[in-house]
Coordinates of C-alpha atoms in Angstrom, one line a residue:
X1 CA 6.0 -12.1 -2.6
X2 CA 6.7 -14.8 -0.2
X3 CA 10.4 -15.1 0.2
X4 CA 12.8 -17.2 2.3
X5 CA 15.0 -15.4 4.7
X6 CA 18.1 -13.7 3.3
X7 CA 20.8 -11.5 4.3
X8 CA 20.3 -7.6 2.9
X9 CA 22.9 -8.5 0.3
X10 CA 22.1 -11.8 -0.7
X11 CA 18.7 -10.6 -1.1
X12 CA 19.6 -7.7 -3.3
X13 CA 21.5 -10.2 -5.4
X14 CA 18.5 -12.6 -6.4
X15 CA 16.5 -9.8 -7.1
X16 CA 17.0 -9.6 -10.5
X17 CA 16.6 -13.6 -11.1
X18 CA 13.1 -14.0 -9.2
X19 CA 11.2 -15.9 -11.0
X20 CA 7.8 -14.3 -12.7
X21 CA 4.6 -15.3 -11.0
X22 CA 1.7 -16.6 -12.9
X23 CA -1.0 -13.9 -12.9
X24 CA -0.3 -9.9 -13.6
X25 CA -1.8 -7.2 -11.3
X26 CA -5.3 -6.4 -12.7
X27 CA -6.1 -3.8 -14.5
X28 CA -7.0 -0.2 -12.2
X29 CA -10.2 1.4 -12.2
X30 CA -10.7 5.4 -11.1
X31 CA -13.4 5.0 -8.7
X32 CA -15.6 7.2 -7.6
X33 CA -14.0 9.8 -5.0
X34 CA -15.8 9.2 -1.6
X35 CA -18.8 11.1 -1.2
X36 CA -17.7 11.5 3.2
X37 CA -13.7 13.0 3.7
X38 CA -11.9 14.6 6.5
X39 CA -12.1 18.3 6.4
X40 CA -8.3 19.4 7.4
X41 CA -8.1 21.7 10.0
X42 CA -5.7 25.1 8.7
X43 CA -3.1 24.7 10.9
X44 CA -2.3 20.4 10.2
X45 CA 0.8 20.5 8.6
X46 CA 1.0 16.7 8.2
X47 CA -1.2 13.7 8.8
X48 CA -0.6 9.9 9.0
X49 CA -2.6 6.8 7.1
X50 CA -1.8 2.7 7.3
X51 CA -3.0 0.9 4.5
X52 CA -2.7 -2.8 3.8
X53 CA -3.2 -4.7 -0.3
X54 CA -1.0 -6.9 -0.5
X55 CA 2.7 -6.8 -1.2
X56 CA 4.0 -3.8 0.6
X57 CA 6.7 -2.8 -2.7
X58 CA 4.0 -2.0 -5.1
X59 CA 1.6 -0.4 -2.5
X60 CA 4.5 1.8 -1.3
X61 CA 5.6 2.6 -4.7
X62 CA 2.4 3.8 -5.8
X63 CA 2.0 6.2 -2.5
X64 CA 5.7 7.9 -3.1
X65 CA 4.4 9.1 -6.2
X66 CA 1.3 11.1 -4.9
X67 CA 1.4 14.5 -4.5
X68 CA 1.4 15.8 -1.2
X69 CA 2.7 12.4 0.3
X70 CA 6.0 13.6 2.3
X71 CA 6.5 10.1 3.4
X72 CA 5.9 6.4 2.9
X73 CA 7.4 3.5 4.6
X74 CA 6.6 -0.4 4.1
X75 CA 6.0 -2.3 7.8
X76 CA 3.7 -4.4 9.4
X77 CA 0.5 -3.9 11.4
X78 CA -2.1 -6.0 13.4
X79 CA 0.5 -8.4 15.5
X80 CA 2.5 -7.4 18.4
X81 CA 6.0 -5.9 18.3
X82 CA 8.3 -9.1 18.8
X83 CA 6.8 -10.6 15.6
X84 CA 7.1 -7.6 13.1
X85 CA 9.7 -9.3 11.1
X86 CA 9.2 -10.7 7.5
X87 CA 11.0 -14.1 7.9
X88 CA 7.7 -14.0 11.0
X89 CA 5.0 -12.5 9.2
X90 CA 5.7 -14.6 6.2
X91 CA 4.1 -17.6 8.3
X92 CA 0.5 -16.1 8.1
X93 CA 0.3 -16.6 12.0
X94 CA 1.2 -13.3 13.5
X95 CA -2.0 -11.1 12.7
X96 CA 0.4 -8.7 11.0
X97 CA -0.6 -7.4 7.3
X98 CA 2.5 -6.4 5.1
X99 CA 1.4 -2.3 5.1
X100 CA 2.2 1.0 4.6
X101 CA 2.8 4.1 6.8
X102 CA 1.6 7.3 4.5
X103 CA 3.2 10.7 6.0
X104 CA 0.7 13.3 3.8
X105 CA 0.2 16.9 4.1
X106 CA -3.8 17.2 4.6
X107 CA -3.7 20.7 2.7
X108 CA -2.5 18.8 -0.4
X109 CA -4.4 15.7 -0.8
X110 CA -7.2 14.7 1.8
X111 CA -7.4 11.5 3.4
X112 CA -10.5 10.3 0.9
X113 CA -8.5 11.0 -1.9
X114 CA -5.8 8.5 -0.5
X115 CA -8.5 6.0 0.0
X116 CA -9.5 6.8 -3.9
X117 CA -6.0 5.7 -5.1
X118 CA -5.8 3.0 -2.7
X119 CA -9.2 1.4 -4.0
X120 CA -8.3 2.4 -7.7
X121 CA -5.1 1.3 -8.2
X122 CA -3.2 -0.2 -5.3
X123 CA -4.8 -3.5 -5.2
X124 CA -8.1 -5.5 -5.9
X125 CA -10.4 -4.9 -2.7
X126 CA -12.5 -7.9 -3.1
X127 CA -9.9 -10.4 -3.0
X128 CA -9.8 -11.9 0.7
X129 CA -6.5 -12.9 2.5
X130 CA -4.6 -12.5 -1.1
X131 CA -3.7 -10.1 -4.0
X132 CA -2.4 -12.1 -7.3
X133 CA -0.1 -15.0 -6.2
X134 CA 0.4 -13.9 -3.2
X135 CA -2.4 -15.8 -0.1
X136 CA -2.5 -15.2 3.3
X137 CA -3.7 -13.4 5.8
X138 CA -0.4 -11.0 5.7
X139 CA -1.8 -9.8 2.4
X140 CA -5.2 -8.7 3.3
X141 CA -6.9 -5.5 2.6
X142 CA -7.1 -4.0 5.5
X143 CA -7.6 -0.3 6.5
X144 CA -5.2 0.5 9.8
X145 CA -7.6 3.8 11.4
X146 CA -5.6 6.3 13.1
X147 CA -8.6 7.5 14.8
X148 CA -12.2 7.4 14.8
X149 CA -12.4 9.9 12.2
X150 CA -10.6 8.0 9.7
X151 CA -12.4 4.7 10.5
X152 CA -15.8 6.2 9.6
X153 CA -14.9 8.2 6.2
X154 CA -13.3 4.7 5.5
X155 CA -16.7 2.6 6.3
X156 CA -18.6 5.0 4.9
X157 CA -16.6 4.7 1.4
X158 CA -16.9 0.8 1.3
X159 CA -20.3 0.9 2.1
X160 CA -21.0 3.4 -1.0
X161 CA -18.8 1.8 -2.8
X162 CA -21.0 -1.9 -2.4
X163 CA -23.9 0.1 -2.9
X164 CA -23.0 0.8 -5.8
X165 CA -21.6 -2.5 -6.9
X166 CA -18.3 -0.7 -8.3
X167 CA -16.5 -3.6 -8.1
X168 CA -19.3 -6.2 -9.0
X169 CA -18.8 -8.4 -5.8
X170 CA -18.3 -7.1 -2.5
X171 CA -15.7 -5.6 -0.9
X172 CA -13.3 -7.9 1.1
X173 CA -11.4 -4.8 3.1
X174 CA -11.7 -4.7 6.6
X175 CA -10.9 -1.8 9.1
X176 CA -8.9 -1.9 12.0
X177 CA -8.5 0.2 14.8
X178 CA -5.8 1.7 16.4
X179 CA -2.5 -1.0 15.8
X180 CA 0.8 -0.4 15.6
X181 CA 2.6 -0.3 12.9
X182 CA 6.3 -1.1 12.6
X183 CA 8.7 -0.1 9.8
X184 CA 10.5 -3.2 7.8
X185 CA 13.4 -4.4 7.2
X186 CA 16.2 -1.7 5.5
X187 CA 16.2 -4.4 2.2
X188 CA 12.4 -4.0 1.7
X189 CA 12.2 -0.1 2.0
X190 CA 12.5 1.9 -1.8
X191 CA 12.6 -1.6 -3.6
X192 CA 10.3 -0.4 -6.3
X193 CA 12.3 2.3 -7.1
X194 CA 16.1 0.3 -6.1
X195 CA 15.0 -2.6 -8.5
X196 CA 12.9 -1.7 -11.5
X197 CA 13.8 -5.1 -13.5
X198 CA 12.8 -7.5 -10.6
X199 CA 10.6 -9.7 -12.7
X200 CA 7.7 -8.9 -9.2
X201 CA 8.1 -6.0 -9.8
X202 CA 7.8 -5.3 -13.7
X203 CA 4.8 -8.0 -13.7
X204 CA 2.8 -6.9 -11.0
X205 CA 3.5 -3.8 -9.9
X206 CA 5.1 -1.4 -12.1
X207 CA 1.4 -1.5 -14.1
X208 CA -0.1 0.2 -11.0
X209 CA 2.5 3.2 -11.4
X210 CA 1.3 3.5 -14.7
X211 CA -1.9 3.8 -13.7
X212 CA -1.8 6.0 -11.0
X213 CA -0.2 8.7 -13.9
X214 CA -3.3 7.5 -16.5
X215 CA -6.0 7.6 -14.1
X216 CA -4.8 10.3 -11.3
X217 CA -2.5 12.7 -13.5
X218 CA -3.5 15.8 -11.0
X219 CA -2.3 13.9 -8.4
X220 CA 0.8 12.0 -9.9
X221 CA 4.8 13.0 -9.3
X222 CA 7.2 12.0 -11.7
X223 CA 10.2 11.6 -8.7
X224 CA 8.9 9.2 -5.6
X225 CA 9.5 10.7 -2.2
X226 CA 11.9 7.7 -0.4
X227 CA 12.3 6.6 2.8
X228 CA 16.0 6.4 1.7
X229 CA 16.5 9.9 0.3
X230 CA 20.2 9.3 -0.9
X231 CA 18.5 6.9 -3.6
X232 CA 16.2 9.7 -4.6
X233 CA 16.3 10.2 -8.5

């Protein structure tokens, strides 16, 4: 999803003409659901999860049509705040990952179930430093804890999910601890959703919608929650 840097206008405009990559999005799997979660304390009304697979439109795409997801907003974690920029983190030099920020309600869907879809049908887990055509370091998959809490439910869930050689190979994700994550640009927010025919999009991402309503139907919604809500349909 590597890009040069555009204006937001000039960049809406090629949208529809990018070019399609060589390899489509592989095919999602419902794991198994993790056999650890977070128990959500009666009064939460709303919790917060980072998640990093790869290009951040498909991964937020997927996450605005969960259930119980009030929120979800593409960014960058891992680097430091005067490097959270795309034109920056497109270099592979600024530690950041291309992520998202998941606003849930915990009485709705727990944070185990988000790590379910996330392994399922976000993005292959035992690619390292790439998804698809996309390679780097920005395009890890990489697990951004809020807390201690979340960090072990989320080592706990790779581990059983090596030990019981789901995937065939091992899993590449990695956790990280308490980084900041900062929103991106205006452009890259909704851009599933704002540009359905973008050739990106309908190749590699688009199949992971369709397979979070085949494999998660309890847990799909038809409308996406957006970050811009004027856009909502």
């Amino acid at each position: 999803m590597r890009i040069l840097a555009f204006t937001a206008a000039a960049f809406a405009a090629a949208a529809m003409a990018w070019p399609v990559a060589s390899s489509a999005a592989e095919p999602g799997r419902r794991v198994p659901a993790p056999a650890v979660d977070l128990a959500a304390p009666p009064t939460l009304k709303y919790d917060t999860a980072v998640f990093a697979g790869g290009c951040f439109w498909g991964v937020q795409g997927v996450f605005q049509r969960v259930k119980g997801v009030s929120n979800a907003v593409s960014g960058y974690a891992g680097g430091d705040a005067k490097t959270a920029r795309y034109d920056d983190v497109g270099s592979g030099r600024t530690g950041h990952a291309e992520s998202v920020r998941i606003t849930y309600d915990p009485q709705q869907i727990s944070y185990g179930k988000l790590l379910q879809i996330y392994f399922s049908v976000v993005h292959d887990p035992t690619q390292l430093n790439r998804q698809g055509p996309d390679t780097g370091p920005q395009y890890r998959s990489t697990v951004f804890a809020e807390n201690i809490e979340q960090a072990r439910i989320a080592k706990a869930y790779i581990t059983q999910l090596n030990q019981a050689q789901t995937f065939g190979k091992p899993l590449a994700t990695t956790i990280e601890m308490s980084k900041p994550f900062y929103a991106a640009e205006a452009y890259h927010q909704d851009f599933l959703t704002r540009y359905p025919r973008h050739a990106y999009i309908v190749f590699h991402d688009q199949p992971k919608i369709e397979d979070l309503k085949k494999l998660f139907p309890e847990d799909y919604r038809q409308t996406p929650v957006l970050v811009n809500t004027a856009k909502s349909s």
